[in-house]
Structure formats: C-alpha cells, structure tokens
Tab-separated table of C-alpha atoms in Angstrom:
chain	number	residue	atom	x	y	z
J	1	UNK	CA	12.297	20.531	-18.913
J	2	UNK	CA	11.401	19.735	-15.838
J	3	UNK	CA	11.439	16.074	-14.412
J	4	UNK	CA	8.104	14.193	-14.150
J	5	UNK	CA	6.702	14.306	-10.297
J	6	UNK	CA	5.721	10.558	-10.364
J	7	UNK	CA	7.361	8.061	-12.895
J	8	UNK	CA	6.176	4.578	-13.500
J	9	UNK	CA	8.697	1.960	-14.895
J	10	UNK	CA	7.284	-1.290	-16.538
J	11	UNK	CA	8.737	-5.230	-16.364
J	12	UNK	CA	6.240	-7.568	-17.075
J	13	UNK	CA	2.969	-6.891	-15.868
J	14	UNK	CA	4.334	-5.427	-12.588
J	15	UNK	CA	4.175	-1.112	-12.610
J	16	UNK	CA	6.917	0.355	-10.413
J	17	UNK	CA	5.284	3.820	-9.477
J	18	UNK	CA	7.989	6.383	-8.176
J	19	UNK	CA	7.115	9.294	-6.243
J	20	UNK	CA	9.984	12.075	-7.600
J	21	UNK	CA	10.226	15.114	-5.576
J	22	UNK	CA	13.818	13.473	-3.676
J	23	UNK	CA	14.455	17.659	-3.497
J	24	UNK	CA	11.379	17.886	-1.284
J	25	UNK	CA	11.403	14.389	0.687
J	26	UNK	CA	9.050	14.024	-2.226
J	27	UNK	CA	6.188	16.078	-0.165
J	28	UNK	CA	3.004	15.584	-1.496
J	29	UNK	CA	2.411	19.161	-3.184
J	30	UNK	CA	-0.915	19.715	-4.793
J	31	UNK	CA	0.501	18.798	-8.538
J	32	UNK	CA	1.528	15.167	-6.489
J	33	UNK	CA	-0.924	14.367	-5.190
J	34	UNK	CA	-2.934	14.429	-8.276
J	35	UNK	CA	-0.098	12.704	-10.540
J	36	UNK	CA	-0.050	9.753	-8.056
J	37	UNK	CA	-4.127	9.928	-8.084
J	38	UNK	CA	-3.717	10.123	-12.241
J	39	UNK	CA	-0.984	7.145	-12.433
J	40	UNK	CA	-3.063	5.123	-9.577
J	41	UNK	CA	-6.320	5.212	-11.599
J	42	UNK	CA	-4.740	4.440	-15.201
J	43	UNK	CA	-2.912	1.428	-13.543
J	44	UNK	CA	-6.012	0.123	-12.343
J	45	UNK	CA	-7.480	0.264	-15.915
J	46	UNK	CA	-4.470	-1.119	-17.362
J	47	UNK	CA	-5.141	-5.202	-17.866
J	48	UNK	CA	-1.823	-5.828	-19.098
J	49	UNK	CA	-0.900	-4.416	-14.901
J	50	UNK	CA	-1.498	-6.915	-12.245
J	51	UNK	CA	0.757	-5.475	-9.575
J	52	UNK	CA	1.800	-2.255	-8.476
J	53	UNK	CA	5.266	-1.560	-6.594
J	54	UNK	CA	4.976	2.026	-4.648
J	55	UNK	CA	8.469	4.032	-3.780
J	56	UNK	CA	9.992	6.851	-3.342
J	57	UNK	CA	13.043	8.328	-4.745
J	58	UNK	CA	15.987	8.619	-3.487
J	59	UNK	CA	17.136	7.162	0.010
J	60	UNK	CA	15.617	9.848	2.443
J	61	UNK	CA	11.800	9.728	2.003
J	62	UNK	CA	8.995	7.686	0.897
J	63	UNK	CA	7.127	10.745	1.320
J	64	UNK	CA	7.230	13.244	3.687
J	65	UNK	CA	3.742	13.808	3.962
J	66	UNK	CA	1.880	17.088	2.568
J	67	UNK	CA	3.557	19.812	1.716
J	68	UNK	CA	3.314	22.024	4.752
J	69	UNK	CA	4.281	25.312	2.756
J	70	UNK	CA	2.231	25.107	-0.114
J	71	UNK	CA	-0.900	24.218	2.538
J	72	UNK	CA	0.103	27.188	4.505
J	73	UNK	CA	-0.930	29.258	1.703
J	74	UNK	CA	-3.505	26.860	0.298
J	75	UNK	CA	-5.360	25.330	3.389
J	76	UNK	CA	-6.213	22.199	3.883
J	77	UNK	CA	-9.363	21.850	1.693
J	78	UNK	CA	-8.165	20.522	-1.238
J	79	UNK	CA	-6.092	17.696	0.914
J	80	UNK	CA	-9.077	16.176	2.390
J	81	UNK	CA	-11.626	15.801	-1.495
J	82	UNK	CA	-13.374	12.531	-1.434
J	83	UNK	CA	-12.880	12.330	-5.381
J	84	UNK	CA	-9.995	9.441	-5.951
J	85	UNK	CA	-9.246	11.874	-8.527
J	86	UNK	CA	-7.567	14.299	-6.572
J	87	UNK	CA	-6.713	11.931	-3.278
J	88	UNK	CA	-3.939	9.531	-4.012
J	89	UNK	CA	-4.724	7.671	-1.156
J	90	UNK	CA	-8.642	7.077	-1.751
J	91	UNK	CA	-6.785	5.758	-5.395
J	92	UNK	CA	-4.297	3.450	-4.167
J	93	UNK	CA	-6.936	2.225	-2.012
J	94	UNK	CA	-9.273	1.649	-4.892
J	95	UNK	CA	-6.918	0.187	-7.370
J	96	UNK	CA	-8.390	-3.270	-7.599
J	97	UNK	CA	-4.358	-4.759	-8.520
J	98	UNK	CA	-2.093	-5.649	-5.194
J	99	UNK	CA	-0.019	-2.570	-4.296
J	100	UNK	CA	3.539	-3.360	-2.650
J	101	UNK	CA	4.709	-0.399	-0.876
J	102	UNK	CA	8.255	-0.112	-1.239
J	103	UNK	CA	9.402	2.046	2.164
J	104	UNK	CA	12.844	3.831	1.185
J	105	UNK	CA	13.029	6.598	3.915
J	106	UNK	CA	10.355	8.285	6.287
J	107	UNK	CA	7.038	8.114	5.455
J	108	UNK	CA	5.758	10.645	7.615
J	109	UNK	CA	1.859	11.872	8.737
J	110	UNK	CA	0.091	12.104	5.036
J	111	UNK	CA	3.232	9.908	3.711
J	112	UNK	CA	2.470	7.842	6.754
J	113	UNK	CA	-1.179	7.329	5.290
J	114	UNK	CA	-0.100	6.870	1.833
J	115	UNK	CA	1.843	3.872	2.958
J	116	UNK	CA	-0.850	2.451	5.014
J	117	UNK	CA	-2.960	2.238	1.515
J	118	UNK	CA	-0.719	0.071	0.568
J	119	UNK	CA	-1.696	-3.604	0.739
J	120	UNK	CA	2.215	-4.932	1.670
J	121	UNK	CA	5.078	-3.057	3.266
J	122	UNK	CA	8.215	-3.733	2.454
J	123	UNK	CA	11.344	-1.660	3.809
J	124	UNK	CA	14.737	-0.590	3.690
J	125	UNK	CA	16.990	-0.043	7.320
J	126	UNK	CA	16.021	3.385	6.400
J	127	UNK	CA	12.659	3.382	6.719
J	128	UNK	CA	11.109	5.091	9.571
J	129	UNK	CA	6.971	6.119	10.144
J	130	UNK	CA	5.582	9.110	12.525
J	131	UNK	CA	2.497	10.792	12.809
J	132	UNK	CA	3.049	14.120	13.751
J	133	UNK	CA	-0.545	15.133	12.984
J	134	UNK	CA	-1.674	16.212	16.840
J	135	UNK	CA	2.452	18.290	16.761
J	136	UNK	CA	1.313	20.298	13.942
J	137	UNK	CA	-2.183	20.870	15.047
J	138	UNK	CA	-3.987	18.930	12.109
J	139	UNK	CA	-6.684	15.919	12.045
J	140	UNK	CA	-5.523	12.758	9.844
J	141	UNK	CA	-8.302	12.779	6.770
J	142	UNK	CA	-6.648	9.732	4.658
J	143	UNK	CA	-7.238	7.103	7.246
J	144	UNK	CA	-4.487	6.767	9.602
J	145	UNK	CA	-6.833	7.190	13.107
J	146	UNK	CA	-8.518	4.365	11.985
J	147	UNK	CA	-6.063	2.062	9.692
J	148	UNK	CA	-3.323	2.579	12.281
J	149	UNK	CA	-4.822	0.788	15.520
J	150	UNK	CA	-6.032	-2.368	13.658
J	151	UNK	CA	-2.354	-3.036	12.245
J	152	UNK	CA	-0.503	-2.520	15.579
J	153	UNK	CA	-2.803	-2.229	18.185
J	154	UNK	CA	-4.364	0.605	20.238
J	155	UNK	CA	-1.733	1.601	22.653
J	156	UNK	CA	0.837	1.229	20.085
J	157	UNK	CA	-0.842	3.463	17.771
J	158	UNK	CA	-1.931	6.049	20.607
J	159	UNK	CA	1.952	6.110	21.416
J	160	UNK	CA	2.824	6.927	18.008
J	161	UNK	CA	-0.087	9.495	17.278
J	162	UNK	CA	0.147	11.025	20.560
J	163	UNK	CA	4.046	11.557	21.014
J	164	UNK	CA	5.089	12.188	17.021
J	165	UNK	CA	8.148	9.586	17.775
J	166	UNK	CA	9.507	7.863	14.938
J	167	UNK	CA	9.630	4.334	14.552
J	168	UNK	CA	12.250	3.084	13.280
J	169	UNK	CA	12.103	-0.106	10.196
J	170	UNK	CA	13.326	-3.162	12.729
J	171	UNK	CA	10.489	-2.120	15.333
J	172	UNK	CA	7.907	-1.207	12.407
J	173	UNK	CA	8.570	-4.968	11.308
J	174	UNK	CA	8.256	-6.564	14.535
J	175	UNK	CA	4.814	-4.766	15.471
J	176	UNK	CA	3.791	-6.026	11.945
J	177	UNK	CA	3.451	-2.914	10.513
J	178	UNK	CA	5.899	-3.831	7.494
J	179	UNK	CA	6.248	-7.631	6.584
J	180	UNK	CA	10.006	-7.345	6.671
J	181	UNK	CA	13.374	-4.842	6.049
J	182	UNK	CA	16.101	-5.645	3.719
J	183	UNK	CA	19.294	-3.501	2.453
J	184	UNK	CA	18.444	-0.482	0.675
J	185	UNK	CA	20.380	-1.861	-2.482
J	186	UNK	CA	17.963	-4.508	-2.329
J	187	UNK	CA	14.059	-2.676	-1.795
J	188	UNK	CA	12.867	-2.298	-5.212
J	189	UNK	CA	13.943	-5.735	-6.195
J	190	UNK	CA	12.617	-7.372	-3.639
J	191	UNK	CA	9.395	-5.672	-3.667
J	192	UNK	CA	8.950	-6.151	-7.695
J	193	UNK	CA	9.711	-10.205	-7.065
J	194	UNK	CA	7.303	-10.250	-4.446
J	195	UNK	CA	4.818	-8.395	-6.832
J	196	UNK	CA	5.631	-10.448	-9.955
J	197	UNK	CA	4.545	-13.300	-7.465
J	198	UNK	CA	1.026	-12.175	-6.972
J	199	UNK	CA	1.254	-11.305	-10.517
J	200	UNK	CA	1.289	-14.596	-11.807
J	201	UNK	CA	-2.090	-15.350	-9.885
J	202	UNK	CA	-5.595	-15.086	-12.466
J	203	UNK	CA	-5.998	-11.500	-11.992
J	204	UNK	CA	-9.541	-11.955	-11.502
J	205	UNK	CA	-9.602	-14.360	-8.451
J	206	UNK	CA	-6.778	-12.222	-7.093
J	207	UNK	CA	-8.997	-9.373	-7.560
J	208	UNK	CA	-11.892	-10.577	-5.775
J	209	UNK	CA	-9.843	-11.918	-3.018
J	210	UNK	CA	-8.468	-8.504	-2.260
J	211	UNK	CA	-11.982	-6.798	-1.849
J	212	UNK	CA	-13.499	-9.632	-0.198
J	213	UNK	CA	-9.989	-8.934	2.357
J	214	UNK	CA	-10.541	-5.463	2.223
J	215	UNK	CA	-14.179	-5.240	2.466
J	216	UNK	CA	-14.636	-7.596	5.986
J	217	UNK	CA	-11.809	-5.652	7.060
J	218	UNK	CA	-13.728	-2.779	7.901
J	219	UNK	CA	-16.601	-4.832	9.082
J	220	UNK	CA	-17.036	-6.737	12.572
J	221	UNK	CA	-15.895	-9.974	12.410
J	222	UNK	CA	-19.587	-11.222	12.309
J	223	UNK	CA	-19.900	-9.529	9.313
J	224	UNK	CA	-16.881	-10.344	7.702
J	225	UNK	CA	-17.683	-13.936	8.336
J	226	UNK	CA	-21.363	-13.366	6.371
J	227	UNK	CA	-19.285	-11.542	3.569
J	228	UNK	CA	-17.020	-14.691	3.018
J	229	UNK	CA	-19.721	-16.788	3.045
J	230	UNK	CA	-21.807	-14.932	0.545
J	231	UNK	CA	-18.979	-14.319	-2.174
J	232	UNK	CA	-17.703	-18.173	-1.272
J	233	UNK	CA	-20.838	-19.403	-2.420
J	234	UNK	CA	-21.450	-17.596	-5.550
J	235	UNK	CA	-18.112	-17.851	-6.625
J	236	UNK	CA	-17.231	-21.921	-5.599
J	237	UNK	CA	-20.414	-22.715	-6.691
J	238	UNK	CA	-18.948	-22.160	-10.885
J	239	UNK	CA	-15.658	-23.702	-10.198
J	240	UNK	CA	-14.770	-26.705	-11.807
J	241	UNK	CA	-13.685	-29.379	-10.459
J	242	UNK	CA	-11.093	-30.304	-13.321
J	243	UNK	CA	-9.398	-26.960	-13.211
J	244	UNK	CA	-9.093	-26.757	-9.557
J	245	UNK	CA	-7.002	-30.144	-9.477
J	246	UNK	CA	-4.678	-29.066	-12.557
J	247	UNK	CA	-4.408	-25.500	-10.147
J	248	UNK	CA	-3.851	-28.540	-7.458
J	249	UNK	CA	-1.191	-30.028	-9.433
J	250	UNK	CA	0.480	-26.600	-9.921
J	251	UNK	CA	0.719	-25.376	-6.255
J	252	UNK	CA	2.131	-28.259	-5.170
J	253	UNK	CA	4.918	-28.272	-8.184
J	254	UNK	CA	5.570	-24.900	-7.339
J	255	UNK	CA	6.119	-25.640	-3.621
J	256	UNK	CA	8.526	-28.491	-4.236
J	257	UNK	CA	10.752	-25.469	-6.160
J	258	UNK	CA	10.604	-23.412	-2.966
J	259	UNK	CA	11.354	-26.163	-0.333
J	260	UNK	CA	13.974	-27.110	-2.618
C-alpha cells in the first residue's frame, strides 16, 4: 500500500499538514496538489482546528515546485484552475485558520508560491527559496509576481525572479521573508508552539483579524485604512466593556510569564 501523499498529524487543536513525496522533493504532481487542496479545505471546516502547521518531509524539500515531468506530458492547464479545489495554493490562502509554514528544504518556483500562502515562515538552516520560473520558460500563476515584491521589496524580488539564484534561510530571514531559522531538529516544534499560540486566541476574532490583514493587504493603503475602519466599527461597537478588561487582566498575566 502505498504511503499517503499529504499526512496531517493532530495535538490539540493545531493540524500539522505534511507534504510526503521526500522521493520527489515532494513535487507537486497532479494527485498533490489536489490532496493538499482536499486536506486545506477540510481543515478549514474543522472547528475543533484553529491552526495549521505546513511542512515538508524529509530534510531536502518543502516542495520542489510542480512536477516538471508529469507537466511535460500534461501541460500546464490544470496547474493554473481558479477552483481552490484543485489549487492548493488558492486553499491555503482561503483557509480562514493561521497557517505556519514550516520551511524544511527548498521551496522552489510553485513550492516557492506555496510557501508564500502561508501566513508565517518559519525555517530550518536548510531552507533555501528560488524562482526559476523566467529559467524554465513559464509565467508564475499562484501569486509569486505579485506576493513576492511586497514582502522583500522590488529589486530584491526582480533579483531573485530574474537570475533563478537561491536564497539561502539566514538572508531569507533578514529580508523578512521568514520570521526566523532554527535547527532542523527543532522546525516542527517550534512552528506547532508558535501555532498552539495563536491557537489559544477566540477563533473568531482571530479569524476576522486575518481577513481584515489579508484583505487591505491587497488594497492601497487608503483603502486599507477605510477597510479597518469599517470592520472596527461594526465589530467594537458589540464589545463589552466587562469582557475586554477580564481579556485586559489576561494579557497582562500572560506577559508577566514571558518577561519572567
């Protein structure tokens, strides 16, 4: 019997979702891509999930990307459907639950994109990112023209898109890309404790917060100020004042336990 393509392990209410081709740099093959689109989805659904932690297995690759092979045969239509159904990335995008990506190797042109669906990076010294999409003669469909230059900046992005260099984890980091690199040993763990963190926020404000975050960021500014304002006033306006000072009382117990 053949192993499952994508697993997902359970603790708590945080879903560690595991990308298993390691044979394959786990390249995103057809049957992937729509696992990872299946998994994405039913986590989303899933109230008992309020974070998601994204890897890959083994040590070489988050993902590799497509697989080239199977699209030399296939073409590139089915790569590029608009149904989350069938695009992993349009369904880590929608899953309405933070999604730590946990960076274990090269995440490479599609893989590249899958991580940048991701709402947090988090990597291992062996992470590394290119976009080799101009080197193989192929137009990024998932969002990486777009997501790339507002994380790192123009020029940094052109450099990346326009050469196919890798970058390695420590420069990733420091061009913000990933929020930090720790020992391989120590990736998953550290990505589910940072996960069980936003896990213990009210899944609903945590919720909104993302899309509010998520919608203004592909607005202007302007308009991502009027956004705020308009889901800040409907929402504030049914807050209590009672439960926001025991909420009070709790933030600031919790951040005596983490100066201490």
């Amino acid at each position: 019997m053949s192993a499952a393509l994508v697993t997902v392990e359970r603790d708590g209410a945080v879903a560690v979702v595991t990308m298993n081709r390691p044979e394959a740099m786990n390249a995103l093959s057809t049957a992937l891509r729509a696992e990872l689109a299946r998994v994405m989805l039913e986590l989303d659904g899933d109230d008992s999930v309020r974070a998601v932690v994204l890897t890959g297995a083994g040590t070489r690759a988050f993902t590799a990307g497509l697989d080239l092979k199977e699209l030399g045969v296939e073409g590139l239509g089915a790569a590029n459907a608009e149904s989350a159904a069938a695009n992993p990335v349009k369904a880590i995008e929608q899953c309405r639950k933070p999604v730590v990506g946990a960076i274990n190797g090269v995440a490479i042109t599609g893989g590249f994109e899958v991580a940048l669906a991701c709402d947090v990076l988090i990597g291992s010294e062996n992470a590394r990112f290119a976009d080799t999409h101009a080197r193989v003669g192929i137009m990024p469909g998932w969002g990486l023209s777009q997501k790339l230059s507002r994380m790192i900046g123009i020029s940094r992005a052109k450099e990346l898109s326009f050469t196919g260099n890798f970058l390695d984890a420590e420069t990733a980091c420091r061009w913000g890309l990933m929020n930090r690199v720790v020992p391989a040993a120590e990736l998953v763990a550290t990505a589910k404790a940072l996960a069980a963190e936003m896990a213990g926020i009210d899944p609903a404000m945590i919720q909104s917060y993302k899309a509010l975050i998520d919608e203004g960021y592909g607005a202007s500014f302007g308009e991502g100020m009027a956004i705020e304002h308009r889901t800040s006033s409907a929402r504030n306006a049914q807050v209590k004042g009672g439960e926001v000072e025991e909420r009070r009382k709790a933030v600031m117990e919790r951040g005596r336990t983490q100066a201490g």
